[in-house]
PDB file of C-alpha atoms and ligand atoms in Angstrom:
ATOM      1  CA  MET A   1       7.758  -8.825  14.198  1.00 95.00           C
ATOM      2  CA  LEU A   2       6.537  -7.604  10.856  1.00 98.00           C
ATOM      3  CA  ILE A   3       4.286  -4.750   9.644  1.00 98.00           C
ATOM      4  CA  ASP A   4       2.109  -5.520   6.669  1.00 98.00           C
ATOM      5  CA  THR A   5       1.903  -1.934   5.282  1.00 98.00           C
ATOM      6  CA  HIS A   6      -1.117  -2.506   3.159  1.00 98.00           C
ATOM      7  CA  VAL A   7      -4.068  -4.549   3.762  1.00 98.00           C
ATOM      8  CA  HIS A   8      -7.806  -4.443   2.972  1.00 98.00           C
ATOM      9  CA  LEU A   9      -9.357  -6.109   6.096  1.00 98.00           C
ATOM     10  CA  ASN A  10     -12.053  -3.479   5.539  1.00 98.00           C
ATOM     11  CA  ALA A  11     -13.159  -5.877   2.540  1.00 98.00           C
ATOM     12  CA  GLU A  12     -16.238  -7.856   2.583  1.00 97.00           C
ATOM     13  CA  GLN A  13     -13.999 -11.027   2.206  1.00 97.00           C
ATOM     14  CA  TYR A  14     -13.321 -10.805   5.937  1.00 98.00           C
ATOM     15  CA  ASN A  15     -16.780 -10.088   7.096  1.00 96.00           C
ATOM     16  CA  GLU A  16     -17.244 -13.871   8.327  1.00 97.00           C
ATOM     17  CA  ASP A  17     -13.857 -14.565  10.161  1.00 98.00           C
ATOM     18  CA  LEU A  18     -12.139 -11.160  10.720  1.00 98.00           C
ATOM     19  CA  GLU A  19     -10.995 -12.116  14.264  1.00 98.00           C
ATOM     20  CA  GLU A  20      -9.416 -15.286  13.198  1.00 98.00           C
ATOM     21  CA  VAL A  21      -7.584 -13.524  10.263  1.00 98.00           C
ATOM     22  CA  ILE A  22      -6.284 -11.086  12.672  1.00 98.00           C
ATOM     23  CA  GLU A  23      -5.037 -13.866  15.399  1.00 98.00           C
ATOM     24  CA  ARG A  24      -3.279 -15.659  12.662  1.00 98.00           C
ATOM     25  CA  ALA A  25      -1.338 -12.701  11.722  1.00 98.00           C
ATOM     26  CA  GLN A  26      -0.497 -11.985  15.342  1.00 97.00           C
ATOM     27  CA  ALA A  27       0.474 -15.381  15.898  1.00 98.00           C
ATOM     28  CA  GLU A  28       2.872 -15.062  13.031  1.00 97.00           C
ATOM     29  CA  GLY A  29       4.451 -11.885  14.366  1.00 97.00           C
ATOM     30  CA  VAL A  30       2.534  -9.652  12.125  1.00 98.00           C
ATOM     31  CA  LYS A  31       1.778  -7.168  14.948  1.00 94.00           C
ATOM     32  CA  THR A  32       0.797  -4.028  13.012  1.00 98.00           C
ATOM     33  CA  MET A  33      -1.116  -3.463   9.820  1.00 98.00           C
ATOM     34  CA  VAL A  34      -2.336  -0.338   7.782  1.00 98.00           C
ATOM     35  CA  VAL A  35      -5.744  -0.719   6.603  1.00 98.00           C
ATOM     36  CA  VAL A  36      -6.067   1.125   3.203  1.00 98.00           C
ATOM     37  CA  GLY A  37      -9.473   2.717   2.064  1.00 98.00           C
ATOM     38  CA  PHE A  38     -10.177   3.821  -1.332  1.00 97.00           C
ATOM     39  CA  ASP A  39     -13.796   4.997  -1.398  1.00 96.00           C
ATOM     40  CA  THR A  40     -16.508   6.094   0.807  1.00 97.00           C
ATOM     41  CA  GLU A  41     -17.355   2.568   2.097  1.00 97.00           C
ATOM     42  CA  THR A  42     -13.930   1.249   2.488  1.00 98.00           C
ATOM     43  CA  ILE A  43     -12.514   4.377   4.013  1.00 98.00           C
ATOM     44  CA  THR A  44     -15.403   4.339   6.788  1.00 98.00           C
ATOM     45  CA  ARG A  45     -14.556   0.739   7.427  1.00 98.00           C
ATOM     46  CA  ALA A  46     -10.872   1.395   7.758  1.00 98.00           C
ATOM     47  CA  ILE A  47     -11.503   4.150  10.379  1.00 98.00           C
ATOM     48  CA  GLU A  48     -13.932   1.817  12.255  1.00 98.00           C
ATOM     49  CA  LEU A  49     -11.271  -0.900  12.329  1.00 98.00           C
ATOM     50  CA  ALA A  50      -8.469   1.459  13.330  1.00 98.00           C
ATOM     51  CA  GLU A  51     -10.473   2.908  16.164  1.00 98.00           C
ATOM     52  CA  LYS A  52     -11.476  -0.618  17.391  1.00 98.00           C
ATOM     53  CA  TYR A  53      -7.767  -2.232  17.371  1.00 98.00           C
ATOM     54  CA  PRO A  54      -4.815  -0.529  18.723  1.00 98.00           C
ATOM     55  CA  PHE A  55      -2.459  -2.283  16.328  1.00 98.00           C
ATOM     56  CA  LEU A  56      -4.476  -1.420  13.104  1.00 98.00           C
ATOM     57  CA  TYR A  57      -3.606   1.926  11.409  1.00 98.00           C
ATOM     58  CA  ALA A  58      -5.514   3.656   8.456  1.00 98.00           C
ATOM     59  CA  SER A  59      -4.664   5.000   5.290  1.00 98.00           C
ATOM     60  CA  VAL A  60      -7.351   6.889   3.390  1.00 98.00           C
ATOM     61  CA  GLY A  61      -7.604   7.931  -0.298  1.00 98.00           C
ATOM     62  CA  TRP A  62      -9.413   7.729  -3.632  1.00 97.00           C
ATOM     63  CA  HIS A  63      -8.386   4.746  -5.819  1.00 98.00           C
ATOM     64  CA  PRO A  64      -7.867   5.659  -9.535  1.00 98.00           C
ATOM     65  CA  VAL A  65     -10.405   3.079 -10.662  1.00 98.00           C
ATOM     66  CA  ASP A  66     -12.890   5.029  -8.767  1.00 96.00           C
ATOM     67  CA  ALA A  67     -11.558   8.383  -9.442  1.00 97.00           C
ATOM     68  CA  ILE A  68     -14.816   9.417 -11.320  1.00 97.00           C
ATOM     69  CA  ASP A  69     -16.818   9.071  -7.909  1.00 95.00           C
ATOM     70  CA  MET A  70     -14.667  11.601  -6.121  1.00 97.00           C
ATOM     71  CA  THR A  71     -16.425  14.685  -5.064  1.00 97.00           C
ATOM     72  CA  ASP A  72     -15.160  18.144  -3.629  1.00 97.00           C
ATOM     73  CA  GLU A  73     -16.930  16.941  -0.450  1.00 98.00           C
ATOM     74  CA  ASP A  74     -15.033  13.726  -0.493  1.00 98.00           C
ATOM     75  CA  LEU A  75     -11.893  15.542  -0.787  1.00 98.00           C
ATOM     76  CA  LYS A  76     -12.685  17.711   2.432  1.00 98.00           C
ATOM     77  CA  TRP A  77     -13.734  14.693   4.083  1.00 98.00           C
ATOM     78  CA  LEU A  78     -10.289  13.280   3.451  1.00 98.00           C
ATOM     79  CA  GLU A  79      -8.803  16.362   4.858  1.00 98.00           C
ATOM     80  CA  GLU A  80     -10.735  16.088   7.942  1.00 98.00           C
ATOM     81  CA  LEU A  81      -9.753  12.489   8.551  1.00 98.00           C
ATOM     82  CA  ALA A  82      -6.107  13.413   8.073  1.00 98.00           C
ATOM     83  CA  SER A  83      -5.931  14.776  11.386  1.00 98.00           C
ATOM     84  CA  HIS A  84      -7.474  11.416  12.951  1.00 98.00           C
ATOM     85  CA  PRO A  85      -4.642   9.927  15.297  1.00 98.00           C
ATOM     86  CA  LYS A  86      -4.896   6.664  13.679  1.00 98.00           C
ATOM     87  CA  VAL A  87      -4.693   7.917  10.110  1.00 98.00           C
ATOM     88  CA  VAL A  88      -0.992   7.489   9.053  1.00 98.00           C
ATOM     89  CA  ALA A  89      -1.005   8.167   5.320  1.00 98.00           C
ATOM     90  CA  LEU A  90      -3.327   9.089   2.202  1.00 98.00           C
ATOM     91  CA  GLY A  91      -3.906   6.677  -0.386  1.00 97.00           C
ATOM     92  CA  GLU A  92      -4.190   4.508  -2.156  1.00 98.00           C
ATOM     93  CA  MET A  93      -4.080   6.908  -5.031  1.00 98.00           C
ATOM     94  CA  GLY A  94      -2.464   6.899  -8.147  1.00 98.00           C
ATOM     95  CA  LEU A  95      -3.206   5.761 -11.768  1.00 98.00           C
ATOM     96  CA  ASP A  96      -4.735   2.570 -13.337  1.00 98.00           C
ATOM     97  CA  TYR A  97      -4.957   2.213 -17.016  1.00 98.00           C
ATOM     98  CA  HIS A  98      -6.124  -1.525 -16.792  1.00 97.00           C
ATOM     99  CA  TRP A  99      -9.613  -0.740 -16.055  1.00 94.00           C
ATOM    100  CA  ASP A 100     -11.538   2.047 -17.761  1.00 89.00           C
ATOM    101  CA  LYS A 101     -14.200   2.967 -15.380  1.00 95.00           C
ATOM    102  CA  SER A 102     -12.499   6.430 -14.744  1.00 97.00           C
ATOM    103  CA  PRO A 103     -11.142   8.340 -17.783  1.00 97.00           C
ATOM    104  CA  LYS A 104      -7.483   8.834 -17.569  1.00 98.00           C
ATOM    105  CA  ASP A 105      -7.658  12.845 -17.391  1.00 98.00           C
ATOM    106  CA  ILE A 106     -10.297  12.449 -14.361  1.00 98.00           C
ATOM    107  CA  GLN A 107      -7.698   9.933 -12.764  1.00 98.00           C
ATOM    108  CA  LYS A 108      -4.791  12.393 -13.249  1.00 98.00           C
ATOM    109  CA  GLU A 109      -6.803  15.455 -11.809  1.00 98.00           C
ATOM    110  CA  VAL A 110      -7.836  13.184  -8.656  1.00 98.00           C
ATOM    111  CA  PHE A 111      -4.330  12.079  -8.156  1.00 98.00           C
ATOM    112  CA  ARG A 112      -2.771  15.639  -8.277  1.00 98.00           C
ATOM    113  CA  LYS A 113      -5.640  16.947  -5.725  1.00 98.00           C
ATOM    114  CA  GLN A 114      -4.689  14.283  -3.364  1.00 98.00           C
ATOM    115  CA  ILE A 115      -0.917  14.788  -3.681  1.00 98.00           C
ATOM    116  CA  ALA A 116      -1.593  18.641  -2.987  1.00 98.00           C
ATOM    117  CA  LEU A 117      -3.748  17.576  -0.061  1.00 98.00           C
ATOM    118  CA  ALA A 118      -0.962  15.354   1.409  1.00 98.00           C
ATOM    119  CA  LYS A 119       1.441  18.172   1.284  1.00 98.00           C
ATOM    120  CA  LYS A 120      -1.081  20.587   3.031  1.00 98.00           C
ATOM    121  CA  VAL A 121      -1.587  17.983   5.809  1.00 98.00           C
ATOM    122  CA  LYS A 122       1.931  16.576   5.566  1.00 98.00           C
ATOM    123  CA  LEU A 123       1.145  12.799   5.450  1.00 98.00           C
ATOM    124  CA  PRO A 124       2.928  10.153   3.084  1.00 98.00           C
ATOM    125  CA  ILE A 125       1.123   8.962   0.287  1.00 98.00           C
ATOM    126  CA  ILE A 126       0.637   5.462  -0.935  1.00 98.00           C
ATOM    127  CA  ILE A 127       0.653   4.914  -4.651  1.00 98.00           C
ATOM    128  CA  HIS A 128      -1.127   2.606  -6.872  1.00 98.00           C
ATOM    129  CA  ASN A 129       0.335   2.031 -10.470  1.00 98.00           C
ATOM    130  CA  ARG A 130      -0.915  -0.258 -12.872  1.00 97.00           C
ATOM    131  CA  GLU A 131       0.217   0.017 -16.596  1.00 97.00           C
ATOM    132  CA  ALA A 132       0.675   3.978 -16.044  1.00 98.00           C
ATOM    133  CA  THR A 133       4.362   4.192 -15.117  1.00 98.00           C
ATOM    134  CA  GLN A 134       5.396   7.122 -17.154  1.00 98.00           C
ATOM    135  CA  ASP A 135       2.440   9.240 -16.105  1.00 98.00           C
ATOM    136  CA  VAL A 136       2.670   8.330 -12.340  1.00 98.00           C
ATOM    137  CA  MET A 137       6.344   9.340 -12.297  1.00 98.00           C
ATOM    138  CA  ASP A 138       5.508  12.599 -14.270  1.00 98.00           C
ATOM    139  CA  ILE A 139       2.559  13.640 -11.845  1.00 98.00           C
ATOM    140  CA  LEU A 140       4.866  12.791  -8.783  1.00 98.00           C
ATOM    141  CA  LYS A 141       7.526  15.004  -9.920  1.00 98.00           C
ATOM    142  CA  GLU A 142       5.212  17.968 -11.289  1.00 98.00           C
ATOM    143  CA  GLU A 143       3.149  17.937  -8.029  1.00 98.00           C
ATOM    144  CA  GLY A 144       6.417  17.808  -5.767  1.00 98.00           C
ATOM    145  CA  ALA A 145       5.334  14.513  -3.993  1.00 98.00           C
ATOM    146  CA  GLU A 146       9.040  14.432  -2.749  1.00 98.00           C
ATOM    147  CA  GLU A 147       7.970  16.821  -0.031  1.00 98.00           C
ATOM    148  CA  VAL A 148       5.937  14.289   1.663  1.00 98.00           C
ATOM    149  CA  GLY A 149       7.335  10.910   0.032  1.00 98.00           C
ATOM    150  CA  GLY A 150       5.664   7.619   0.769  1.00 98.00           C
ATOM    151  CA  ILE A 151       5.223   4.308  -0.608  1.00 98.00           C
ATOM    152  CA  MET A 152       5.189   2.806  -4.165  1.00 98.00           C
ATOM    153  CA  HIS A 153       2.953  -0.219  -3.400  1.00 98.00           C
ATOM    154  CA  CYS A 154       3.114  -3.772  -4.684  1.00 98.00           C
ATOM    155  CA  PHE A 155       5.992  -2.419  -6.793  1.00 98.00           C
ATOM    156  CA  SER A 156       6.519  -4.050 -10.388  1.00 96.00           C
ATOM    157  CA  GLY A 157       8.697  -1.673 -12.161  1.00 97.00           C
ATOM    158  CA  SER A 158      12.148  -1.548 -13.344  1.00 98.00           C
ATOM    159  CA  GLU A 159      15.181  -0.947 -11.114  1.00 98.00           C
ATOM    160  CA  GLU A 160      15.686   2.711 -12.853  1.00 98.00           C
ATOM    161  CA  ILE A 161      12.129   3.389 -12.053  1.00 98.00           C
ATOM    162  CA  ALA A 162      12.741   2.287  -8.438  1.00 98.00           C
ATOM    163  CA  LYS A 163      15.751   4.513  -8.269  1.00 98.00           C
ATOM    164  CA  GLU A 164      13.949   7.649  -9.451  1.00 98.00           C
ATOM    165  CA  CYS A 165      11.148   6.926  -6.794  1.00 98.00           C
ATOM    166  CA  MET A 166      13.931   6.317  -4.023  1.00 98.00           C
ATOM    167  CA  LYS A 167      15.248   9.651  -4.913  1.00 98.00           C
ATOM    168  CA  MET A 168      11.775  11.238  -4.514  1.00 98.00           C
ATOM    169  CA  ASN A 169      11.823  10.032  -0.936  1.00 98.00           C
ATOM    170  CA  PHE A 170       9.646   6.918  -1.598  1.00 98.00           C
ATOM    171  CA  TYR A 171       9.927   3.509  -0.211  1.00 99.00           C
ATOM    172  CA  ILE A 172       9.606   0.432  -2.368  1.00 98.00           C
ATOM    173  CA  SER A 173       6.905  -1.968  -1.066  1.00 98.00           C
ATOM    174  CA  PHE A 174       6.714  -5.587  -2.294  1.00 98.00           C
ATOM    175  CA  GLY A 175       3.764  -8.237  -2.162  1.00 98.00           C
ATOM    176  CA  GLY A 176       3.024 -11.491  -3.219  1.00 98.00           C
ATOM    177  CA  PRO A 177       3.959 -11.360  -6.672  1.00 97.00           C
ATOM    178  CA  VAL A 178       7.630 -11.335  -5.584  1.00 98.00           C
ATOM    179  CA  THR A 179       6.978 -15.215  -4.599  1.00 98.00           C
ATOM    180  CA  PHE A 180       5.470 -16.060  -7.900  1.00 97.00           C
ATOM    181  CA  LYS A 181       7.914 -18.529  -9.592  1.00 94.00           C
ATOM    182  CA  ASN A 182       7.537 -16.710 -12.956  1.00 94.00           C
ATOM    183  CA  ALA A 183       8.278 -13.239 -11.511  1.00 95.00           C
ATOM    184  CA  LYS A 184      11.878 -13.038 -12.512  1.00 96.00           C
ATOM    185  CA  ASN A 185      11.815  -9.072 -13.090  1.00 97.00           C
ATOM    186  CA  VAL A 186      10.214  -8.288  -9.720  1.00 98.00           C
ATOM    187  CA  LYS A 187      12.656 -10.796  -7.963  1.00 98.00           C
ATOM    188  CA  GLU A 188      15.858  -9.247  -9.495  1.00 98.00           C
ATOM    189  CA  VAL A 189      14.320  -5.540  -8.757  1.00 98.00           C
ATOM    190  CA  ALA A 190      13.776  -6.586  -5.061  1.00 98.00           C
ATOM    191  CA  ALA A 191      17.146  -8.146  -4.836  1.00 98.00           C
ATOM    192  CA  GLN A 192      18.715  -4.621  -5.578  1.00 98.00           C
ATOM    193  CA  ILE A 193      16.489  -2.263  -3.398  1.00 98.00           C
ATOM    194  CA  PRO A 194      18.747  -1.097  -0.264  1.00 98.00           C
ATOM    195  CA  LEU A 195      17.468  -2.191   3.010  1.00 98.00           C
ATOM    196  CA  ASP A 196      16.498   1.049   4.170  1.00 98.00           C
ATOM    197  CA  ARG A 197      14.173   1.791   1.443  1.00 98.00           C
ATOM    198  CA  LEU A 198      12.376  -1.691   1.602  1.00 98.00           C
ATOM    199  CA  LEU A 199       8.782  -2.571   2.828  1.00 98.00           C
ATOM    200  CA  VAL A 200       6.703  -5.613   2.817  1.00 98.00           C
ATOM    201  CA  GLU A 201       2.746  -5.775   2.320  1.00 98.00           C
ATOM    202  CA  THR A 202       0.028  -8.238   1.364  1.00 98.00           C
ATOM    203  CA  ASP A 203      -2.492  -6.106  -0.448  1.00 98.00           C
ATOM    204  CA  CYS A 204      -4.680  -8.772   0.966  1.00 98.00           C
ATOM    205  CA  PRO A 205      -7.289 -10.312  -0.074  1.00 98.00           C
ATOM    206  CA  TYR A 206      -5.650  -9.807  -3.265  1.00 96.00           C
ATOM    207  CA  LEU A 207      -2.347 -11.047  -4.806  1.00 96.00           C
ATOM    208  CA  THR A 208      -1.886 -13.938  -2.539  1.00 97.00           C
ATOM    209  CA  PRO A 209       1.758 -15.331  -2.308  1.00 97.00           C
ATOM    210  CA  HIS A 210       3.071 -18.698  -3.197  1.00 97.00           C
ATOM    211  CA  PRO A 211       2.205 -21.408  -2.371  1.00 97.00           C
ATOM    212  CA  PHE A 212      -1.438 -20.115  -1.437  1.00 97.00           C
ATOM    213  CA  ARG A 213      -1.966 -18.186  -4.981  1.00 94.00           C
ATOM    214  CA  GLY A 214      -5.459 -18.419  -5.980  1.00 93.00           C
ATOM    215  CA  LYS A 215      -6.627 -18.491  -2.517  1.00 97.00           C
ATOM    216  CA  ARG A 216      -7.777 -15.476  -0.501  1.00 98.00           C
ATOM    217  CA  ASN A 217      -4.853 -13.542   0.863  1.00 98.00           C
ATOM    218  CA  GLU A 218      -4.386 -12.505   4.727  1.00 98.00           C
ATOM    219  CA  PRO A 219      -1.826 -10.319   6.528  1.00 98.00           C
ATOM    220  CA  ALA A 220      -0.182 -13.726   8.126  1.00 98.00           C
ATOM    221  CA  TYR A 221       1.120 -14.471   4.487  1.00 98.00           C
ATOM    222  CA  VAL A 222       3.352 -11.094   4.543  1.00 98.00           C
ATOM    223  CA  LYS A 223       5.660 -13.508   6.387  1.00 98.00           C
ATOM    224  CA  LEU A 224       6.315 -15.281   3.013  1.00 98.00           C
ATOM    225  CA  VAL A 225       7.068 -12.255   1.288  1.00 98.00           C
ATOM    226  CA  ALA A 226       9.692 -11.119   3.721  1.00 98.00           C
ATOM    227  CA  GLU A 227      11.084 -14.492   3.616  1.00 98.00           C
ATOM    228  CA  GLU A 228      11.324 -14.316  -0.164  1.00 98.00           C
ATOM    229  CA  ILE A 229      13.243 -11.207  -0.108  1.00 98.00           C
ATOM    230  CA  ALA A 230      15.342 -12.229   2.641  1.00 98.00           C
ATOM    231  CA  ALA A 231      16.393 -15.075   0.550  1.00 98.00           C
ATOM    232  CA  LEU A 232      16.891 -12.980  -2.828  1.00 98.00           C
ATOM    233  CA  LYS A 233      19.050 -10.566  -0.922  1.00 98.00           C
ATOM    234  CA  ASP A 234      20.973 -13.305   1.022  1.00 98.00           C
ATOM    235  CA  VAL A 235      19.968 -11.706   4.277  1.00 98.00           C
ATOM    236  CA  PRO A 236      18.704 -13.350   7.389  1.00 98.00           C
ATOM    237  CA  PHE A 237      14.918 -13.284   7.640  1.00 98.00           C
ATOM    238  CA  GLU A 238      15.250 -11.546  11.195  1.00 98.00           C
ATOM    239  CA  LYS A 239      17.231  -8.611   9.645  1.00 98.00           C
ATOM    240  CA  ILE A 240      14.398  -8.188   6.888  1.00 98.00           C
ATOM    241  CA  ALA A 241      11.830  -8.037   9.376  1.00 98.00           C
ATOM    242  CA  GLU A 242      13.519  -5.883  11.830  1.00 98.00           C
ATOM    243  CA  ILE A 243      14.553  -3.300   9.059  1.00 98.00           C
ATOM    244  CA  THR A 244      11.006  -3.390   7.245  1.00 98.00           C
ATOM    245  CA  THR A 245       9.403  -2.701  10.624  1.00 98.00           C
ATOM    246  CA  ALA A 246      11.623   0.056  11.511  1.00 98.00           C
ATOM    247  CA  ASN A 247      11.098   1.564   7.897  1.00 98.00           C
ATOM    248  CA  ALA A 248       7.392   1.299   8.301  1.00 98.00           C
ATOM    249  CA  LYS A 249       7.462   3.028  11.909  1.00 98.00           C
ATOM    250  CA  LYS A 250       9.631   5.800  10.761  1.00 98.00           C
ATOM    251  CA  LEU A 251       7.367   6.430   7.605  1.00 98.00           C
ATOM    252  CA  PHE A 252       4.126   6.317   9.335  1.00 98.00           C
ATOM    253  CA  GLY A 253       5.300   7.911  12.557  1.00 97.00           C
ATOM    254  CA  ILE A 254       4.207   5.110  14.928  1.00 96.00           C
ATOM    255  CA  ASP A 255       5.684   3.263  17.528  1.00 83.00           C
TER     256      ASP A 255
HETATM  257 ZN1  LIG B   1      -3.257  -1.030  -5.409  1.00 70.60          ZN
HETATM  258 ZN1  LIG B   2      -4.655  -2.003  -2.310  1.00 70.60          ZN
END
């Protein structure tokens, strides 16, 4: 069994064939998935899906790219949703300096507000970081994110940064890029992460693993990620599946 800790089955890319996508995941042993919402529309849909399917859970938050759109009412809405029985985390939240839709100072403010909320409602957080590592680390420290911990999603940083994150109570989650032929750094870092801090994800429909790179991603492919990590760590696949599943259940408080 595997848990895909980061899926966007709430994306329009699955409007046509969601049932088949879910069936293929289940057939590959991907029994549980966390649907991540990041704006009004995708949060609403994540909740709908989590209410419809017993094996789907939701994480709700405001993506840094869309930080500029988050209002005080939205933050209140997140707080209400936090007590929903299928909401297991807040996020994805963080900083993304690749796109310039939301200015950096607004991204930082929205990130800080969501960490504060997570501490209030006692839920772990899912962190999105793109080209903003130092600022993400500073804010996590300054806001005391250690109190709730969570996931560094689709991790691509150095081993030093991974260690700092683990010290702050975070799990390190790897996605499709760890399978890419040219992803030497990510592979080296993944090999070093202790089993009890490791998670797997797809971030589907994006970041499709090798050999399907370039096509739409889906949760069934999280198996390819787990297989790659098993090979890198020279540990049986079953062990990786078992431990990452236990880690995810513990973090999200699900069984
Ligand atoms: Zn992300
Ligand atoms: Zn995502």
